[in-house]
């Protein structure tokens, strides 16, 4: 293939190639001296920032997991305490109810005994009162009968003799 017929832009001559290579070397040297370190520093800083962000995100995730575990533990503890408080409340309620029932039974028995004693005393007092009234009535009736029957001397003498006869017949 014949390169002489190609346009000049595609076939550079040797001088142009030298100057292009020299310009490239200078630009490359300047970039290597000042540009690449700045770029690598920026890339390194960005990498450090991303690494730190990932590390902080990981730590935050661990803290969040710890907080979740702590909250579950606290919640479980609260549930256990609630169950314990409810059990104690139920036991206290049952004990109070049992004490109240025992006191009610004791009070009922005491009131029943007091009522029985009061009834017995009132019964005895009533019987004594009735006996007293019966005795008084008997004496009054006997007195009236005796006055009526013993109005005369003969009737009094007959009564005395009858009583003496009865007493003497009872002694035999």
PDB file of C-alpha atoms in Angstrom:
ATOM      1  CA  UNK A   1       0.000   0.000   0.000  1.00  0.00           C
ATOM      2  CA  UNK A   2       1.224   3.369  -0.901  1.00  0.00           C
ATOM      3  CA  UNK A   3       1.327   5.834   2.006  1.00  0.00           C
ATOM      4  CA  UNK A   4       2.291   8.795  -0.114  1.00  0.00           C
ATOM      5  CA  UNK A   5      -1.143   9.222  -1.500  1.00  0.00           C
ATOM      6  CA  UNK A   6      -2.764   9.464   1.950  1.00  0.00           C
ATOM      7  CA  UNK A   7      -3.628  12.910   3.306  1.00  0.00           C
ATOM      8  CA  UNK A   8      -1.042  14.623   5.544  1.00  0.00           C
ATOM      9  CA  UNK A   9      -3.215  14.401   8.617  1.00  0.00           C
ATOM     10  CA  UNK A  10      -3.080  10.649   8.539  1.00  0.00           C
ATOM     11  CA  UNK A  11       0.641  10.430   7.843  1.00  0.00           C
ATOM     12  CA  UNK A  12       2.485  12.813  10.099  1.00  0.00           C
ATOM     13  CA  UNK A  13       6.077  13.571   9.320  1.00  0.00           C
ATOM     14  CA  UNK A  14       8.837  12.856  11.734  1.00  0.00           C
ATOM     15  CA  UNK A  15       9.217  16.387  13.138  1.00  0.00           C
ATOM     16  CA  UNK A  16       5.578  16.680  13.970  1.00  0.00           C
ATOM     17  CA  UNK A  17       5.687  13.287  15.622  1.00  0.00           C
ATOM     18  CA  UNK A  18       8.682  14.416  17.756  1.00  0.00           C
ATOM     19  CA  UNK A  19       6.946  17.593  18.932  1.00  0.00           C
ATOM     20  CA  UNK A  20       3.750  15.742  19.665  1.00  0.00           C
ATOM     21  CA  UNK A  21       5.676  13.187  21.688  1.00  0.00           C
ATOM     22  CA  UNK A  22       7.538  15.943  23.523  1.00  0.00           C
ATOM     23  CA  UNK A  23       4.255  17.778  24.349  1.00  0.00           C
ATOM     24  CA  UNK A  24       2.747  14.524  25.504  1.00  0.00           C
ATOM     25  CA  UNK A  25       5.724  13.841  27.758  1.00  0.00           C
ATOM     26  CA  UNK A  26       5.551  17.341  29.276  1.00  0.00           C
ATOM     27  CA  UNK A  27       1.798  17.073  29.856  1.00  0.00           C
ATOM     28  CA  UNK A  28       2.268  13.589  31.234  1.00  0.00           C
ATOM     29  CA  UNK A  29       5.084  14.780  33.513  1.00  0.00           C
ATOM     30  CA  UNK A  30       2.986  17.721  34.790  1.00  0.00           C
ATOM     31  CA  UNK A  31       0.010  15.451  35.297  1.00  0.00           C
ATOM     32  CA  UNK A  32       2.160  12.813  36.990  1.00  0.00           C
ATOM     33  CA  UNK A  33       3.801  15.435  39.218  1.00  0.00           C
ATOM     34  CA  UNK A  34       0.700  17.463  40.162  1.00  0.00           C
ATOM     35  CA  UNK A  35      -2.487  15.986  38.726  1.00  0.00           C
ATOM     36  CA  UNK A  36      -2.307  12.300  39.507  1.00  0.00           C
ATOM     37  CA  UNK A  37      -1.381  12.783  43.197  1.00  0.00           C
ATOM     38  CA  UNK A  38      -4.283  15.197  43.617  1.00  0.00           C
ATOM     39  CA  UNK A  39      -6.612  12.777  41.868  1.00  0.00           C
ATOM     40  CA  UNK A  40      -5.350   9.796  43.878  1.00  0.00           C
ATOM     41  CA  UNK A  41      -5.595  11.842  47.081  1.00  0.00           C
ATOM     42  CA  UNK A  42      -9.183  12.716  46.238  1.00  0.00           C
ATOM     43  CA  UNK A  43      -9.906   9.065  45.416  1.00  0.00           C
ATOM     44  CA  UNK A  44      -8.211   7.960  48.673  1.00  0.00           C
ATOM     45  CA  UNK A  45     -10.147  10.561  50.702  1.00  0.00           C
ATOM     46  CA  UNK A  46     -13.348   9.453  49.055  1.00  0.00           C
ATOM     47  CA  UNK A  47     -12.442   5.831  49.787  1.00  0.00           C
ATOM     48  CA  UNK A  48     -11.695   6.704  53.441  1.00  0.00           C
ATOM     49  CA  UNK A  49     -14.978   8.613  53.682  1.00  0.00           C
ATOM     50  CA  UNK A  50     -16.886   5.669  52.192  1.00  0.00           C
ATOM     51  CA  UNK A  51     -15.031   3.214  54.492  1.00  0.00           C
ATOM     52  CA  UNK A  52     -15.779   5.364  57.536  1.00  0.00           C
ATOM     53  CA  UNK A  53     -19.396   5.697  56.455  1.00  0.00           C
ATOM     54  CA  UNK A  54     -19.645   1.926  56.039  1.00  0.00           C
ATOM     55  CA  UNK A  55     -17.951   1.416  59.420  1.00  0.00           C
ATOM     56  CA  UNK A  56     -20.348   3.888  61.085  1.00  0.00           C
ATOM     57  CA  UNK A  57     -23.299   2.249  59.342  1.00  0.00           C
ATOM     58  CA  UNK A  58     -22.098  -1.138  60.589  1.00  0.00           C
ATOM     59  CA  UNK A  59     -21.653   0.222  64.136  1.00  0.00           C
ATOM     60  CA  UNK A  60     -25.071   1.848  63.955  1.00  0.00           C
ATOM     61  CA  UNK A  61     -26.521  -1.460  62.765  1.00  0.00           C
ATOM     62  CA  UNK A  62     -24.829  -3.261  65.676  1.00  0.00           C
ATOM     63  CA  UNK A  63     -26.084  -0.630  68.134  1.00  0.00           C
ATOM     64  CA  UNK A  64     -29.548  -0.941  66.672  1.00  0.00           C
ATOM     65  CA  UNK A  65     -29.384  -4.707  67.067  1.00  0.00           C
ATOM     66  CA  UNK A  66     -28.168  -4.286  70.665  1.00  0.00           C
ATOM     67  CA  UNK A  67     -30.960  -1.818  71.327  1.00  0.00           C
ATOM     68  CA  UNK A  68     -33.450  -4.268  69.837  1.00  0.00           C
ATOM     69  CA  UNK A  69     -32.111  -7.044  72.059  1.00  0.00           C
ATOM     70  CA  UNK A  70     -32.157  -4.778  75.120  1.00  0.00           C
ATOM     71  CA  UNK A  71     -35.688  -3.647  74.339  1.00  0.00           C
ATOM     72  CA  UNK A  72     -36.788  -7.265  73.942  1.00  0.00           C
ATOM     73  CA  UNK A  73     -35.143  -8.111  77.253  1.00  0.00           C
ATOM     74  CA  UNK A  74     -36.774  -5.116  78.942  1.00  0.00           C
ATOM     75  CA  UNK A  75     -40.112  -6.021  77.383  1.00  0.00           C
ATOM     76  CA  UNK A  76     -39.775  -9.629  78.537  1.00  0.00           C
ATOM     77  CA  UNK A  77     -38.807  -8.447  82.025  1.00  0.00           C
ATOM     78  CA  UNK A  78     -41.805  -6.117  82.083  1.00  0.00           C
ATOM     79  CA  UNK A  79     -44.077  -8.977  81.009  1.00  0.00           C
ATOM     80  CA  UNK A  80     -42.680 -11.189  83.765  1.00  0.00           C
ATOM     81  CA  UNK A  81     -43.119  -8.430  86.352  1.00  0.00           C
ATOM     82  CA  UNK A  82     -46.659  -7.809  85.124  1.00  0.00           C
ATOM     83  CA  UNK A  83     -47.472 -11.521  85.427  1.00  0.00           C
ATOM     84  CA  UNK A  84     -45.915 -11.599  88.899  1.00  0.00           C
ATOM     85  CA  UNK A  85     -47.866  -8.513  89.993  1.00  0.00           C
ATOM     86  CA  UNK A  86     -51.079 -10.033  88.649  1.00  0.00           C
ATOM     87  CA  UNK A  87     -50.349 -13.298  90.491  1.00  0.00           C
ATOM     88  CA  UNK A  88     -49.636 -11.417  93.714  1.00  0.00           C
ATOM     89  CA  UNK A  89     -52.782  -9.341  93.267  1.00  0.00           C
ATOM     90  CA  UNK A  90     -54.845 -12.496  92.719  1.00  0.00           C
ATOM     91  CA  UNK A  91     -53.266 -14.124  95.784  1.00  0.00           C
ATOM     92  CA  UNK A  92     -53.907 -10.999  97.874  1.00  0.00           C
ATOM     93  CA  UNK A  93     -57.470 -10.852  96.615  1.00  0.00           C
ATOM     94  CA  UNK A  94     -58.017 -14.527  97.464  1.00  0.00           C
ATOM     95  CA  UNK A  95     -56.449 -14.054 100.907  1.00  0.00           C
ATOM     96  CA  UNK A  96     -58.582 -10.984 101.591  1.00  0.00           C
ATOM     97  CA  UNK A  97     -61.725 -12.798 100.444  1.00  0.00           C
ATOM     98  CA  UNK A  98     -60.822 -15.816 102.591  1.00  0.00           C
ATOM     99  CA  UNK A  99     -60.167 -13.578 105.621  1.00  0.00           C
ATOM    100  CA  UNK A 100     -63.452 -11.791 105.053  1.00  0.00           C
ATOM    101  CA  UNK A 101     -65.288 -15.116 104.824  1.00  0.00           C
ATOM    102  CA  UNK A 102     -63.621 -16.380 107.998  1.00  0.00           C
ATOM    103  CA  UNK A 103     -64.456 -13.144 109.822  1.00  0.00           C
ATOM    104  CA  UNK A 104     -68.024 -13.292 108.523  1.00  0.00           C
ATOM    105  CA  UNK A 105     -68.374 -16.890 109.720  1.00  0.00           C
ATOM    106  CA  UNK A 106     -66.886 -16.025 113.110  1.00  0.00           C
ATOM    107  CA  UNK A 107     -69.067 -12.941 113.426  1.00  0.00           C
ATOM    108  CA  UNK A 108     -72.139 -14.927 112.367  1.00  0.00           C
ATOM    109  CA  UNK A 109     -71.366 -17.650 114.909  1.00  0.00           C
ATOM    110  CA  UNK A 110     -70.750 -15.050 117.612  1.00  0.00           C
ATOM    111  CA  UNK A 111     -73.982 -13.236 116.786  1.00  0.00           C
ATOM    112  CA  UNK A 112     -75.845 -16.560 116.769  1.00  0.00           C
ATOM    113  CA  UNK A 113     -74.364 -17.486 120.154  1.00  0.00           C
ATOM    114  CA  UNK A 114     -75.173 -14.034 121.529  1.00  0.00           C
ATOM    115  CA  UNK A 115     -78.717 -14.361 120.217  1.00  0.00           C
ATOM    116  CA  UNK A 116     -79.058 -17.822 121.815  1.00  0.00           C
ATOM    117  CA  UNK A 117     -77.768 -16.499 125.149  1.00  0.00           C
ATOM    118  CA  UNK A 118     -80.110 -13.515 124.936  1.00  0.00           C
ATOM    119  CA  UNK A 119     -83.031 -15.787 124.027  1.00  0.00           C
ATOM    120  CA  UNK A 120     -82.197 -18.127 126.928  1.00  0.00           C
ATOM    121  CA  UNK A 121     -81.977 -15.199 129.339  1.00  0.00           C
ATOM    122  CA  UNK A 122     -85.227 -13.724 128.072  1.00  0.00           C
ATOM    123  CA  UNK A 123     -86.835 -17.186 128.249  1.00  0.00           C
ATOM    124  CA  UNK A 124     -85.668 -17.650 131.839  1.00  0.00           C
ATOM    125  CA  UNK A 125     -86.785 -14.147 132.731  1.00  0.00           C
ATOM    126  CA  UNK A 126     -90.166 -14.778 131.090  1.00  0.00           C
ATOM    127  CA  UNK A 127     -90.563 -18.120 132.878  1.00  0.00           C
ATOM    128  CA  UNK A 128     -89.612 -16.508 136.198  1.00  0.00           C
ATOM    129  CA  UNK A 129     -92.040 -13.663 135.512  1.00  0.00           C
ATOM    130  CA  UNK A 130     -94.802 -16.126 134.568  1.00  0.00           C
ATOM    131  CA  UNK A 131     -94.117 -18.206 137.703  1.00  0.00           C
ATOM    132  CA  UNK A 132     -94.233 -15.077 139.804  1.00  0.00           C
ATOM    133  CA  UNK A 133     -97.493 -14.020 138.168  1.00  0.00           C
ATOM    134  CA  UNK A 134     -98.914 -17.568 138.519  1.00  0.00           C
ATOM    135  CA  UNK A 135     -97.883 -17.662 142.173  1.00  0.00           C
ATOM    136  CA  UNK A 136     -99.396 -14.235 142.798  1.00  0.00           C
ATOM    137  CA  UNK A 137    -102.574 -15.227 140.974  1.00  0.00           C
ATOM    138  CA  UNK A 138    -102.706 -18.528 142.848  1.00  0.00           C
ATOM    139  CA  UNK A 139    -102.337 -16.784 146.172  1.00  0.00           C
ATOM    140  CA  UNK A 140    -104.981 -14.226 145.221  1.00  0.00           C
ATOM    141  CA  UNK A 141    -107.347 -16.936 143.962  1.00  0.00           C
ATOM    142  CA  UNK A 142    -106.731 -19.047 147.075  1.00  0.00           C
ATOM    143  CA  UNK A 143    -107.240 -16.028 149.287  1.00  0.00           C
ATOM    144  CA  UNK A 144    -110.534 -15.203 147.587  1.00  0.00           C
ATOM    145  CA  UNK A 145    -111.680 -18.802 147.767  1.00  0.00           C
ATOM    146  CA  UNK A 146    -110.698 -19.083 151.407  1.00  0.00           C
ATOM    147  CA  UNK A 147    -112.453 -15.850 152.305  1.00  0.00           C
ATOM    148  CA  UNK A 148    -115.534 -16.979 150.549  1.00  0.00           C
ATOM    149  CA  UNK A 149    -115.446 -20.486 152.068  1.00  0.00           C
ATOM    150  CA  UNK A 150    -114.309 -19.452 155.549  1.00  0.00           C
ATOM    151  CA  UNK A 151    -116.786 -16.775 156.274  1.00  0.00           C
ATOM    152  CA  UNK A 152    -118.123 -18.661 159.237  1.00  0.00           C
ATOM    153  CA  UNK A 153    -116.459 -20.237 162.304  1.00  0.00           C
ATOM    154  CA  UNK A 154    -117.775 -23.670 161.502  1.00  0.00           C
ATOM    155  CA  UNK A 155    -116.349 -23.570 157.960  1.00  0.00           C
ATOM    156  CA  UNK A 156    -112.922 -22.528 159.323  1.00  0.00           C
ATOM    157  CA  UNK A 157    -112.912 -25.375 161.794  1.00  0.00           C
ATOM    158  CA  UNK A 158    -113.933 -27.878 159.113  1.00  0.00           C
ATOM    159  CA  UNK A 159    -111.086 -26.704 156.850  1.00  0.00           C
ATOM    160  CA  UNK A 160    -108.513 -26.946 159.642  1.00  0.00           C
ATOM    161  CA  UNK A 161    -109.603 -30.463 160.476  1.00  0.00           C
ATOM    162  CA  UNK A 162    -109.481 -31.575 156.866  1.00  0.00           C
ATOM    163  CA  UNK A 163    -105.961 -30.170 156.470  1.00  0.00           C
ATOM    164  CA  UNK A 164    -104.777 -31.870 159.637  1.00  0.00           C
ATOM    165  CA  UNK A 165    -106.262 -35.126 158.436  1.00  0.00           C
ATOM    166  CA  UNK A 166    -104.476 -34.799 155.092  1.00  0.00           C
ATOM    167  CA  UNK A 167    -101.163 -33.987 156.731  1.00  0.00           C
ATOM    168  CA  UNK A 168    -101.448 -36.865 159.122  1.00  0.00           C
ATOM    169  CA  UNK A 169    -102.430 -39.287 156.327  1.00  0.00           C
ATOM    170  CA  UNK A 170     -99.444 -38.126 154.214  1.00  0.00           C
ATOM    171  CA  UNK A 171     -97.019 -38.718 157.066  1.00  0.00           C
ATOM    172  CA  UNK A 172     -98.105 -42.313 157.432  1.00  0.00           C
TER     173      UNK A 172
END
